[in-house]
PDB file of C-alpha atoms and ligand atoms in Angstrom:
ATOM      1  CA  MET A   1      29.551  -3.894   6.025  1.00 95.00           C
ATOM      2  CA  LYS A   2      30.212  -7.327   4.057  1.00 97.00           C
ATOM      3  CA  THR A   3      31.718  -7.179   0.613  1.00 98.00           C
ATOM      4  CA  LEU A   4      29.699  -9.808  -1.841  1.00 97.00           C
ATOM      5  CA  ASP A   5      30.980 -11.060  -5.324  1.00 95.00           C
ATOM      6  CA  VAL A   6      27.631 -10.572  -7.341  1.00 93.00           C
ATOM      7  CA  GLY A   7      27.978 -11.881 -10.739  1.00 86.00           C
ATOM      8  CA  GLY A   8      31.920 -10.624 -11.120  1.00 91.00           C
ATOM      9  CA  TRP A   9      31.385  -7.354  -9.667  1.00 94.00           C
ATOM     10  CA  LYS A  10      31.429  -5.808  -5.894  1.00 97.00           C
ATOM     11  CA  MET A  11      28.267  -5.374  -3.730  1.00 98.00           C
ATOM     12  CA  ARG A  12      28.656  -3.844  -0.201  1.00 98.00           C
ATOM     13  CA  CYS A  13      26.066  -4.562   2.469  1.00 98.00           C
ATOM     14  CA  VAL A  14      24.979  -4.396   5.779  1.00 98.00           C
ATOM     15  CA  ASP A  15      24.110  -7.614   7.371  1.00 98.00           C
ATOM     16  CA  ARG A  16      23.362  -7.436  11.076  1.00 97.00           C
ATOM     17  CA  GLY A  17      21.300  -9.960  13.409  1.00 96.00           C
ATOM     18  CA  ASP A  18      19.345 -13.381  13.243  1.00 95.00           C
ATOM     19  CA  GLY A  19      16.544 -14.721  12.152  1.00 95.00           C
ATOM     20  CA  LEU A  20      13.955 -13.410   9.372  1.00 96.00           C
ATOM     21  CA  PRO A  21      15.634 -11.669   6.753  1.00 98.00           C
ATOM     22  CA  ILE A  22      14.495  -7.998   5.724  1.00 98.00           C
ATOM     23  CA  VAL A  23      16.266  -6.296   2.953  1.00 98.00           C
ATOM     24  CA  PHE A  24      16.286  -2.668   3.061  1.00 98.00           C
ATOM     25  CA  VAL A  25      16.752  -1.228  -0.375  1.00 98.00           C
ATOM     26  CA  HIS A  26      17.776   2.825  -0.214  1.00 98.00           C
ATOM     27  CA  GLY A  27      16.349   5.503  -2.392  1.00 98.00           C
ATOM     28  CA  PHE A  28      17.777   8.059  -4.886  1.00 98.00           C
ATOM     29  CA  PRO A  29      20.159   9.204  -5.036  1.00 97.00           C
ATOM     30  CA  LEU A  30      20.926   7.831  -1.208  1.00 97.00           C
ATOM     31  CA  ASP A  31      22.726   4.778   0.250  1.00 98.00           C
ATOM     32  CA  HIS A  32      22.451   1.753   3.093  1.00 98.00           C
ATOM     33  CA  THR A  33      22.929   4.273   5.710  1.00 97.00           C
ATOM     34  CA  MET A  34      19.455   5.742   5.229  1.00 98.00           C
ATOM     35  CA  TRP A  35      18.272   2.363   6.767  1.00 98.00           C
ATOM     36  CA  ALA A  36      20.952   2.926  10.191  1.00 97.00           C
ATOM     37  CA  GLU A  37      18.115   3.108  12.766  1.00 97.00           C
ATOM     38  CA  GLN A  38      16.167   0.523  11.364  1.00 98.00           C
ATOM     39  CA  THR A  39      18.976  -1.918  10.980  1.00 97.00           C
ATOM     40  CA  ALA A  40      20.008  -1.251  14.535  1.00 97.00           C
ATOM     41  CA  ALA A  41      16.340  -1.529  15.904  1.00 96.00           C
ATOM     42  CA  LEU A  42      15.444  -4.341  14.027  1.00 95.00           C
ATOM     43  CA  SER A  43      18.202  -6.562  14.080  1.00 92.00           C
ATOM     44  CA  SER A  44      18.219  -6.731  17.954  1.00 89.00           C
ATOM     45  CA  ARG A  45      14.426  -8.378  17.480  1.00 88.00           C
ATOM     46  CA  SER A  46      14.647 -11.852  15.811  1.00 91.00           C
ATOM     47  CA  VAL A  47      15.679 -10.158  12.333  1.00 96.00           C
ATOM     48  CA  ARG A  48      18.221 -10.439   9.930  1.00 97.00           C
ATOM     49  CA  ALA A  49      18.762  -6.687   8.763  1.00 97.00           C
ATOM     50  CA  ILE A  50      20.486  -6.533   5.387  1.00 98.00           C
ATOM     51  CA  ALA A  51      20.903  -2.951   3.497  1.00 98.00           C
ATOM     52  CA  PRO A  52      22.931  -3.199   0.472  1.00 98.00           C
ATOM     53  CA  ASP A  53      24.382  -0.619  -1.494  1.00 98.00           C
ATOM     54  CA  LEU A  54      22.611  -0.618  -4.921  1.00 98.00           C
ATOM     55  CA  ARG A  55      24.914  -1.136  -7.992  1.00 97.00           C
ATOM     56  CA  GLY A  56      26.252   2.518  -8.606  1.00 97.00           C
ATOM     57  CA  PHE A  57      25.942   4.010  -5.405  1.00 97.00           C
ATOM     58  CA  GLY A  58      28.024   4.093  -2.363  1.00 97.00           C
ATOM     59  CA  GLU A  59      30.596   1.682  -1.641  1.00 97.00           C
ATOM     60  CA  SER A  60      29.121  -0.956  -4.620  1.00 97.00           C
ATOM     61  CA  ALA A  61      30.369  -0.982  -7.756  1.00 96.00           C
ATOM     62  CA  VAL A  62      29.334   0.860 -10.839  1.00 93.00           C
ATOM     63  CA  GLU A  63      28.295  -1.092 -13.481  1.00 88.00           C
ATOM     64  CA  GLY A  64      26.504  -0.132 -16.568  1.00 90.00           C
ATOM     65  CA  GLU A  65      25.275   3.162 -18.612  1.00 95.00           C
ATOM     66  CA  THR A  66      21.409   2.684 -17.796  1.00 97.00           C
ATOM     67  CA  VAL A  67      20.426   0.256 -14.781  1.00 98.00           C
ATOM     68  CA  THR A  68      16.793  -0.724 -15.004  1.00 98.00           C
ATOM     69  CA  MET A  69      14.732  -1.519 -11.630  1.00 98.00           C
ATOM     70  CA  GLU A  70      14.318  -4.961 -12.839  1.00 98.00           C
ATOM     71  CA  GLN A  71      18.295  -5.028 -13.146  1.00 97.00           C
ATOM     72  CA  PHE A  72      18.372  -3.744  -9.639  1.00 98.00           C
ATOM     73  CA  ALA A  73      15.974  -6.540  -8.525  1.00 98.00           C
ATOM     74  CA  ASP A  74      18.067  -8.897 -10.108  1.00 97.00           C
ATOM     75  CA  ASP A  75      20.960  -7.985  -8.027  1.00 97.00           C
ATOM     76  CA  LEU A  76      19.041  -8.132  -5.267  1.00 98.00           C
ATOM     77  CA  ALA A  77      18.390 -11.985  -5.909  1.00 98.00           C
ATOM     78  CA  ALA A  78      22.331 -12.441  -6.607  1.00 97.00           C
ATOM     79  CA  MET A  79      23.206 -10.841  -3.231  1.00 98.00           C
ATOM     80  CA  LEU A  80      20.711 -13.101  -1.386  1.00 98.00           C
ATOM     81  CA  ASP A  81      22.353 -16.222  -3.008  1.00 97.00           C
ATOM     82  CA  ALA A  82      26.089 -14.475  -2.377  1.00 97.00           C
ATOM     83  CA  LEU A  83      24.702 -14.314   1.381  1.00 98.00           C
ATOM     84  CA  GLY A  84      23.297 -18.121   1.048  1.00 97.00           C
ATOM     85  CA  VAL A  85      19.563 -16.498   1.999  1.00 98.00           C
ATOM     86  CA  ALA A  86      17.030 -19.363   0.891  1.00 96.00           C
ATOM     87  CA  ARG A  87      14.423 -18.692   3.374  1.00 97.00           C
ATOM     88  CA  PRO A  88      11.670 -16.038   1.786  1.00 98.00           C
ATOM     89  CA  ILE A  89      12.575 -12.591   2.793  1.00 98.00           C
ATOM     90  CA  VAL A  90      10.746  -9.492   3.731  1.00 98.00           C
ATOM     91  CA  LEU A  91      11.637  -6.694   0.719  1.00 98.00           C
ATOM     92  CA  CYS A  92      11.609  -2.961   2.267  1.00 98.00           C
ATOM     93  CA  GLY A  93      12.045  -0.064  -0.457  1.00 98.00           C
ATOM     94  CA  LEU A  94      11.946   3.078  -0.070  1.00 98.00           C
ATOM     95  CA  SER A  95      11.039   5.334  -3.429  1.00 98.00           C
ATOM     96  CA  MET A  96      13.339   4.334  -6.008  1.00 98.00           C
ATOM     97  CA  GLY A  97      13.756   1.305  -3.176  1.00 98.00           C
ATOM     98  CA  GLY A  98       9.958   0.588  -3.736  1.00 98.00           C
ATOM     99  CA  TYR A  99      10.131   0.547  -7.944  1.00 98.00           C
ATOM    100  CA  ILE A 100      12.590  -2.005  -7.686  1.00 98.00           C
ATOM    101  CA  ALA A 101      10.575  -3.784  -4.793  1.00 98.00           C
ATOM    102  CA  LEU A 102       7.806  -4.268  -6.955  1.00 98.00           C
ATOM    103  CA  GLN A 103      10.068  -5.516  -9.923  1.00 98.00           C
ATOM    104  CA  PHE A 104      11.467  -7.972  -7.414  1.00 98.00           C
ATOM    105  CA  TRP A 105       7.620  -9.003  -6.627  1.00 98.00           C
ATOM    106  CA  GLN A 106       7.055  -9.532 -10.198  1.00 98.00           C
ATOM    107  CA  LYS A 107      10.013 -11.948 -11.040  1.00 98.00           C
ATOM    108  CA  TYR A 108      10.701 -13.466  -7.547  1.00 98.00           C
ATOM    109  CA  ALA A 109       7.478 -13.812  -5.790  1.00 97.00           C
ATOM    110  CA  ALA A 110       8.415 -17.034  -4.402  1.00 97.00           C
ATOM    111  CA  ARG A 111      11.500 -15.226  -2.257  1.00 98.00           C
ATOM    112  CA  LEU A 112       9.183 -13.341  -0.509  1.00 98.00           C
ATOM    113  CA  GLN A 113       7.564 -13.573   2.715  1.00 97.00           C
ATOM    114  CA  GLY A 114       6.416  -9.560   3.029  1.00 98.00           C
ATOM    115  CA  LEU A 115       6.481  -6.153   1.247  1.00 98.00           C
ATOM    116  CA  ILE A 116       7.023  -3.128   2.840  1.00 98.00           C
ATOM    117  CA  LEU A 117       6.556   0.318   0.205  1.00 98.00           C
ATOM    118  CA  CYS A 118       7.731   3.301   1.441  1.00 98.00           C
ATOM    119  CA  ASP A 119       7.230   6.617   0.117  1.00 98.00           C
ATOM    120  CA  THR A 120       7.050   5.270  -3.386  1.00 98.00           C
ATOM    121  CA  ARG A 121       4.774   4.993  -6.009  1.00 97.00           C
ATOM    122  CA  ALA A 122       3.561   2.095  -9.015  1.00 98.00           C
ATOM    123  CA  ALA A 123       2.673   4.843 -11.642  1.00 97.00           C
ATOM    124  CA  ALA A 124       5.833   5.261 -14.489  1.00 98.00           C
ATOM    125  CA  ASP A 125       7.258   8.608 -15.317  1.00 97.00           C
ATOM    126  CA  ALA A 126       4.881  10.930 -17.371  1.00 97.00           C
ATOM    127  CA  PRO A 127       6.886  12.027 -20.435  1.00 98.00           C
ATOM    128  CA  ASP A 128       7.875  15.309 -19.207  1.00 98.00           C
ATOM    129  CA  VAL A 129       9.411  13.760 -16.153  1.00 97.00           C
ATOM    130  CA  ALA A 130      11.055  10.996 -18.198  1.00 98.00           C
ATOM    131  CA  ALA A 131      12.636  13.355 -20.566  1.00 98.00           C
ATOM    132  CA  GLY A 132      13.948  15.555 -17.695  1.00 97.00           C
ATOM    133  CA  ARG A 133      16.032  12.867 -15.697  1.00 97.00           C
ATOM    134  CA  PHE A 134      17.466  11.828 -19.014  1.00 98.00           C
ATOM    135  CA  GLN A 135      18.580  15.159 -19.380  1.00 97.00           C
ATOM    136  CA  THR A 136      19.674  14.875 -15.867  1.00 97.00           C
ATOM    137  CA  ALA A 137      21.873  12.039 -16.368  1.00 97.00           C
ATOM    138  CA  ASP A 138      23.433  13.794 -19.233  1.00 96.00           C
ATOM    139  CA  ARG A 139      24.487  16.667 -16.953  1.00 95.00           C
ATOM    140  CA  VAL A 140      25.491  14.575 -13.595  1.00 95.00           C
ATOM    141  CA  PRO A 141      28.879  12.928 -14.912  1.00 93.00           C
ATOM    142  CA  ARG A 142      29.605  16.563 -16.122  1.00 93.00           C
ATOM    143  CA  GLU A 143      28.711  18.339 -12.769  1.00 93.00           C
ATOM    144  CA  GLY A 144      28.553  15.849  -9.759  1.00 91.00           C
ATOM    145  CA  ALA A 145      25.683  14.200  -7.778  1.00 90.00           C
ATOM    146  CA  SER A 146      25.739  17.083  -6.015  1.00 89.00           C
ATOM    147  CA  LEU A 147      23.456  18.751  -8.491  1.00 91.00           C
ATOM    148  CA  LEU A 148      20.539  17.090  -7.761  1.00 93.00           C
ATOM    149  CA  VAL A 149      20.860  18.322  -3.783  1.00 91.00           C
ATOM    150  CA  GLU A 150      19.388  21.897  -4.804  1.00 86.00           C
ATOM    151  CA  THR A 151      16.194  20.202  -6.485  1.00 88.00           C
ATOM    152  CA  MET A 152      15.516  17.133  -4.504  1.00 92.00           C
ATOM    153  CA  PHE A 153      16.438  18.415  -0.645  1.00 90.00           C
ATOM    154  CA  PRO A 154      13.067  20.723  -0.607  1.00 89.00           C
ATOM    155  CA  ARG A 155      10.803  17.894  -2.119  1.00 92.00           C
ATOM    156  CA  ILE A 156      12.398  14.705  -0.358  1.00 95.00           C
ATOM    157  CA  PHE A 157      12.559  16.164   3.429  1.00 96.00           C
ATOM    158  CA  GLY A 158       9.559  17.058   5.563  1.00 97.00           C
ATOM    159  CA  GLU A 159       8.849  20.688   6.339  1.00 96.00           C
ATOM    160  CA  THR A 160       9.179  19.401  10.036  1.00 97.00           C
ATOM    161  CA  THR A 161      13.053  17.930   9.051  1.00 97.00           C
ATOM    162  CA  ARG A 162      13.849  21.024   7.134  1.00 95.00           C
ATOM    163  CA  ARG A 163      12.872  23.522  10.209  1.00 96.00           C
ATOM    164  CA  ARG A 164      14.017  21.039  12.992  1.00 96.00           C
ATOM    165  CA  ARG A 165      17.216  18.559  11.852  1.00 95.00           C
ATOM    166  CA  PRO A 166      19.300  20.602   9.627  1.00 94.00           C
ATOM    167  CA  GLU A 167      22.433  18.518  10.613  1.00 95.00           C
ATOM    168  CA  LEU A 168      20.243  15.475   8.766  1.00 95.00           C
ATOM    169  CA  LEU A 169      20.144  17.248   5.380  1.00 95.00           C
ATOM    170  CA  ASP A 170      23.957  17.803   5.972  1.00 95.00           C
ATOM    171  CA  ALA A 171      24.464  14.416   6.488  1.00 95.00           C
ATOM    172  CA  MET A 172      22.381  13.018   3.351  1.00 95.00           C
ATOM    173  CA  ARG A 173      24.241  16.191   1.278  1.00 94.00           C
ATOM    174  CA  ARG A 174      27.292  14.310   1.597  1.00 95.00           C
ATOM    175  CA  VAL A 175      26.165  10.675   0.799  1.00 96.00           C
ATOM    176  CA  VAL A 176      24.799  12.136  -2.188  1.00 95.00           C
ATOM    177  CA  ALA A 177      27.951  13.622  -3.056  1.00 93.00           C
ATOM    178  CA  ALA A 178      30.001  10.835  -2.264  1.00 94.00           C
ATOM    179  CA  ASN A 179      28.178   8.703  -5.235  1.00 95.00           C
ATOM    180  CA  ASP A 180      29.748   8.053  -8.445  1.00 95.00           C
ATOM    181  CA  PRO A 181      28.188  10.591 -10.897  1.00 96.00           C
ATOM    182  CA  ARG A 182      28.086   7.671 -13.380  1.00 96.00           C
ATOM    183  CA  GLY A 183      26.083   5.360 -10.800  1.00 97.00           C
ATOM    184  CA  VAL A 184      23.449   8.178 -10.337  1.00 97.00           C
ATOM    185  CA  ALA A 185      23.560   8.843 -14.089  1.00 97.00           C
ATOM    186  CA  ALA A 186      22.367   5.379 -14.684  1.00 98.00           C
ATOM    187  CA  ALA A 187      19.931   4.779 -11.909  1.00 98.00           C
ATOM    188  CA  LEU A 188      18.434   8.199 -13.833  1.00 98.00           C
ATOM    189  CA  ARG A 189      17.714   6.489 -16.677  1.00 98.00           C
ATOM    190  CA  GLY A 190      16.539   3.382 -15.215  1.00 98.00           C
ATOM    191  CA  MET A 191      13.788   5.016 -13.437  1.00 98.00           C
ATOM    192  CA  ALA A 192      12.617   7.147 -16.385  1.00 98.00           C
ATOM    193  CA  GLU A 193      12.264   3.744 -18.343  1.00 98.00           C
ATOM    194  CA  ARG A 194      10.784   2.029 -15.592  1.00 98.00           C
ATOM    195  CA  PRO A 195       7.220   0.366 -16.225  1.00 98.00           C
ATOM    196  CA  ASP A 196       3.890   1.297 -14.702  1.00 98.00           C
ATOM    197  CA  MET A 197       3.448  -1.484 -12.234  1.00 98.00           C
ATOM    198  CA  SER A 198      -0.424   0.466 -11.164  1.00 97.00           C
ATOM    199  CA  GLY A 199      -2.593  -2.729 -12.859  1.00 97.00           C
ATOM    200  CA  ARG A 200      -0.391  -5.144 -11.164  1.00 98.00           C
ATOM    201  CA  LEU A 201      -1.157  -4.307  -7.916  1.00 98.00           C
ATOM    202  CA  SER A 202      -4.278  -6.481  -7.274  1.00 98.00           C
ATOM    203  CA  GLN A 203      -2.089  -9.481  -7.814  1.00 98.00           C
ATOM    204  CA  ILE A 204       0.163  -8.837  -5.082  1.00 98.00           C
ATOM    205  CA  ALA A 205      -0.605 -11.905  -2.831  1.00 97.00           C
ATOM    206  CA  CYS A 206       2.105 -11.435   0.035  1.00 97.00           C
ATOM    207  CA  PRO A 207       1.351  -9.672   3.345  1.00 98.00           C
ATOM    208  CA  THR A 208       2.077  -5.470   2.381  1.00 98.00           C
ATOM    209  CA  LEU A 209       2.885  -2.616   4.442  1.00 98.00           C
ATOM    210  CA  VAL A 210       2.358   0.821   2.855  1.00 98.00           C
ATOM    211  CA  LEU A 211       4.215   3.693   4.496  1.00 98.00           C
ATOM    212  CA  VAL A 212       4.461   7.072   3.784  1.00 98.00           C
ATOM    213  CA  GLY A 213       5.613  10.532   5.458  1.00 98.00           C
ATOM    214  CA  GLN A 214       2.551  12.462   6.212  1.00 98.00           C
ATOM    215  CA  GLU A 215       4.900  15.426   4.950  1.00 98.00           C
ATOM    216  CA  ASP A 216       5.772  13.768   1.932  1.00 98.00           C
ATOM    217  CA  ILE A 217       5.087  16.024  -0.898  1.00 97.00           C
ATOM    218  CA  SER A 218       6.817  13.656  -3.627  1.00 96.00           C
ATOM    219  CA  SER A 219       4.412  10.694  -3.279  1.00 97.00           C
ATOM    220  CA  PRO A 220       1.567  12.123  -0.926  1.00 98.00           C
ATOM    221  CA  PRO A 221      -0.348  10.307   1.284  1.00 98.00           C
ATOM    222  CA  ALA A 222      -3.637  10.539  -0.781  1.00 98.00           C
ATOM    223  CA  GLU A 223      -1.785   8.705  -3.805  1.00 96.00           C
ATOM    224  CA  MET A 224      -0.014   6.356  -1.299  1.00 98.00           C
ATOM    225  CA  ARG A 225      -3.597   5.568   0.157  1.00 98.00           C
ATOM    226  CA  VAL A 226      -5.030   4.457  -3.528  1.00 98.00           C
ATOM    227  CA  MET A 227      -1.922   2.480  -4.013  1.00 98.00           C
ATOM    228  CA  ALA A 228      -2.600   0.498  -0.551  1.00 98.00           C
ATOM    229  CA  GLU A 229      -6.406   0.169  -1.297  1.00 98.00           C
ATOM    230  CA  ALA A 230      -5.306  -1.457  -4.706  1.00 98.00           C
ATOM    231  CA  ILE A 231      -3.260  -4.404  -2.719  1.00 98.00           C
ATOM    232  CA  PRO A 232      -5.364  -6.873  -1.472  1.00 98.00           C
ATOM    233  CA  GLY A 233      -5.429  -6.867   2.142  1.00 97.00           C
ATOM    234  CA  ALA A 234      -2.204  -4.142   2.594  1.00 98.00           C
ATOM    235  CA  ARG A 235      -2.152  -2.555   5.730  1.00 98.00           C
ATOM    236  CA  PHE A 236      -1.498   1.533   5.243  1.00 98.00           C
ATOM    237  CA  VAL A 237       0.396   3.951   8.146  1.00 98.00           C
ATOM    238  CA  GLU A 238       1.128   7.429   7.586  1.00 98.00           C
ATOM    239  CA  ILE A 239       4.312   9.054   9.510  1.00 98.00           C
ATOM    240  CA  PRO A 240       3.687  11.978  11.364  1.00 98.00           C
ATOM    241  CA  ALA A 241       6.525  14.779  11.269  1.00 98.00           C
ATOM    242  CA  ALA A 242       8.275  13.231   8.251  1.00 98.00           C
ATOM    243  CA  GLY A 243       8.173  13.911   4.582  1.00 98.00           C
ATOM    244  CA  HIS A 244       9.388  11.461   1.972  1.00 98.00           C
ATOM    245  CA  LEU A 245      12.381  10.078   3.711  1.00 98.00           C
ATOM    246  CA  ALA A 246      10.138   9.176   6.852  1.00 98.00           C
ATOM    247  CA  PRO A 247      12.111   6.205   8.047  1.00 98.00           C
ATOM    248  CA  LEU A 248      15.280   8.414   8.486  1.00 97.00           C
ATOM    249  CA  GLU A 249      13.240  11.235   9.628  1.00 97.00           C
ATOM    250  CA  ASN A 250      11.011   9.727  12.049  1.00 98.00           C
ATOM    251  CA  PRO A 251      12.421   6.325  12.862  1.00 98.00           C
ATOM    252  CA  ALA A 252      11.323   5.428  15.698  1.00 98.00           C
ATOM    253  CA  ALA A 253       7.426   5.496  14.452  1.00 98.00           C
ATOM    254  CA  VAL A 254       8.669   3.798  11.388  1.00 98.00           C
ATOM    255  CA  ASN A 255      10.521   0.818  13.429  1.00 97.00           C
ATOM    256  CA  ALA A 256       7.444   0.596  15.397  1.00 97.00           C
ATOM    257  CA  ALA A 257       5.152   0.581  12.325  1.00 98.00           C
ATOM    258  CA  ILE A 258       7.333  -2.253  10.998  1.00 97.00           C
ATOM    259  CA  ALA A 259       7.613  -4.138  14.120  1.00 96.00           C
ATOM    260  CA  ASP A 260       3.879  -4.508  14.489  1.00 96.00           C
ATOM    261  CA  PHE A 261       3.637  -5.914  10.808  1.00 97.00           C
ATOM    262  CA  LEU A 262       6.363  -8.602  11.249  1.00 94.00           C
ATOM    263  CA  ALA A 263       4.986  -9.303  14.718  1.00 89.00           C
ATOM    264  CA  VAL A 264       8.394  -9.335  15.817  1.00 80.00           C
TER     265      VAL A 264
HETATM  266  C1  MLT B 301      13.666   8.429  -4.274  1.00 57.54           C
HETATM  267  O1  MLT B 301      13.541   8.840  -3.175  1.00 57.54           O
HETATM  268  O2  MLT B 301      14.128   7.539  -4.519  1.00 57.54           O
HETATM  269  C2  MLT B 301      13.553   9.541  -5.521  1.00 57.54           C
HETATM  270  O3  MLT B 301      12.595  10.425  -5.409  1.00 57.54           O
HETATM  271  C3  MLT B 301      12.945   8.930  -6.635  1.00 57.54           C
HETATM  272  C4  MLT B 301      12.447   9.655  -7.974  1.00 57.54           C
HETATM  273  O4  MLT B 301      13.159  10.262  -8.155  1.00 57.54           O
HETATM  274  O5  MLT B 301      11.526   9.152  -8.275  1.00 57.54           O
END
């Protein structure tokens, strides 16, 4: 792991391999470890795999009461500057990481060579969902980040993983519990405030891969197919035996889809 000074605060990231830079942006409320199988496999194939802990998650510093998706995108741009990455990157984001990737595209399109959107959505939160996030954001600092495990895990792991790989749930439970509740709360508020990007998808001009776990009930395949169809020329791939955390649940299939998309 590298430690970077990003605008006066500490950001930690994995930076592995040489070649085409791919930035892997984790989902909520996880950290860079969810991409371990991708950074290991792809960094041996002409790829520079970069996987940060977003601000407020993992080993990165906690900054701010609300962190918008745009702010996270700005952090990624600052991280690339700190790493000396000037060439266009491929940006791969899962769920919240996908919300951030769309903001990065909106602001820094010239820095993008490609986009990989995993188990995510372009729409904003419905008002009741946003209200629920604000309430949870108030509770998390008092009750701890583990509060989210009970409500989220049945929705983010596919049925196959829940049945066959309990050790994966345990590992992610530890990741969630280790996150600073203030960082988790700030991201919840930021997600609640995120803009609707559905109407912008037709303007994405870089090569795009849309990936979804076949058992994803949070951003289901039918919804992600519509998203892929709205992005000119996007490739759409369904990952078998995986839910919302497809890269973690079926890494071999996800790595193959990414390697094929990148032709590495
Ligand atoms: C995630 O996996 O990042 C979350 O499901 C995002 C969300 O809560 O919308």
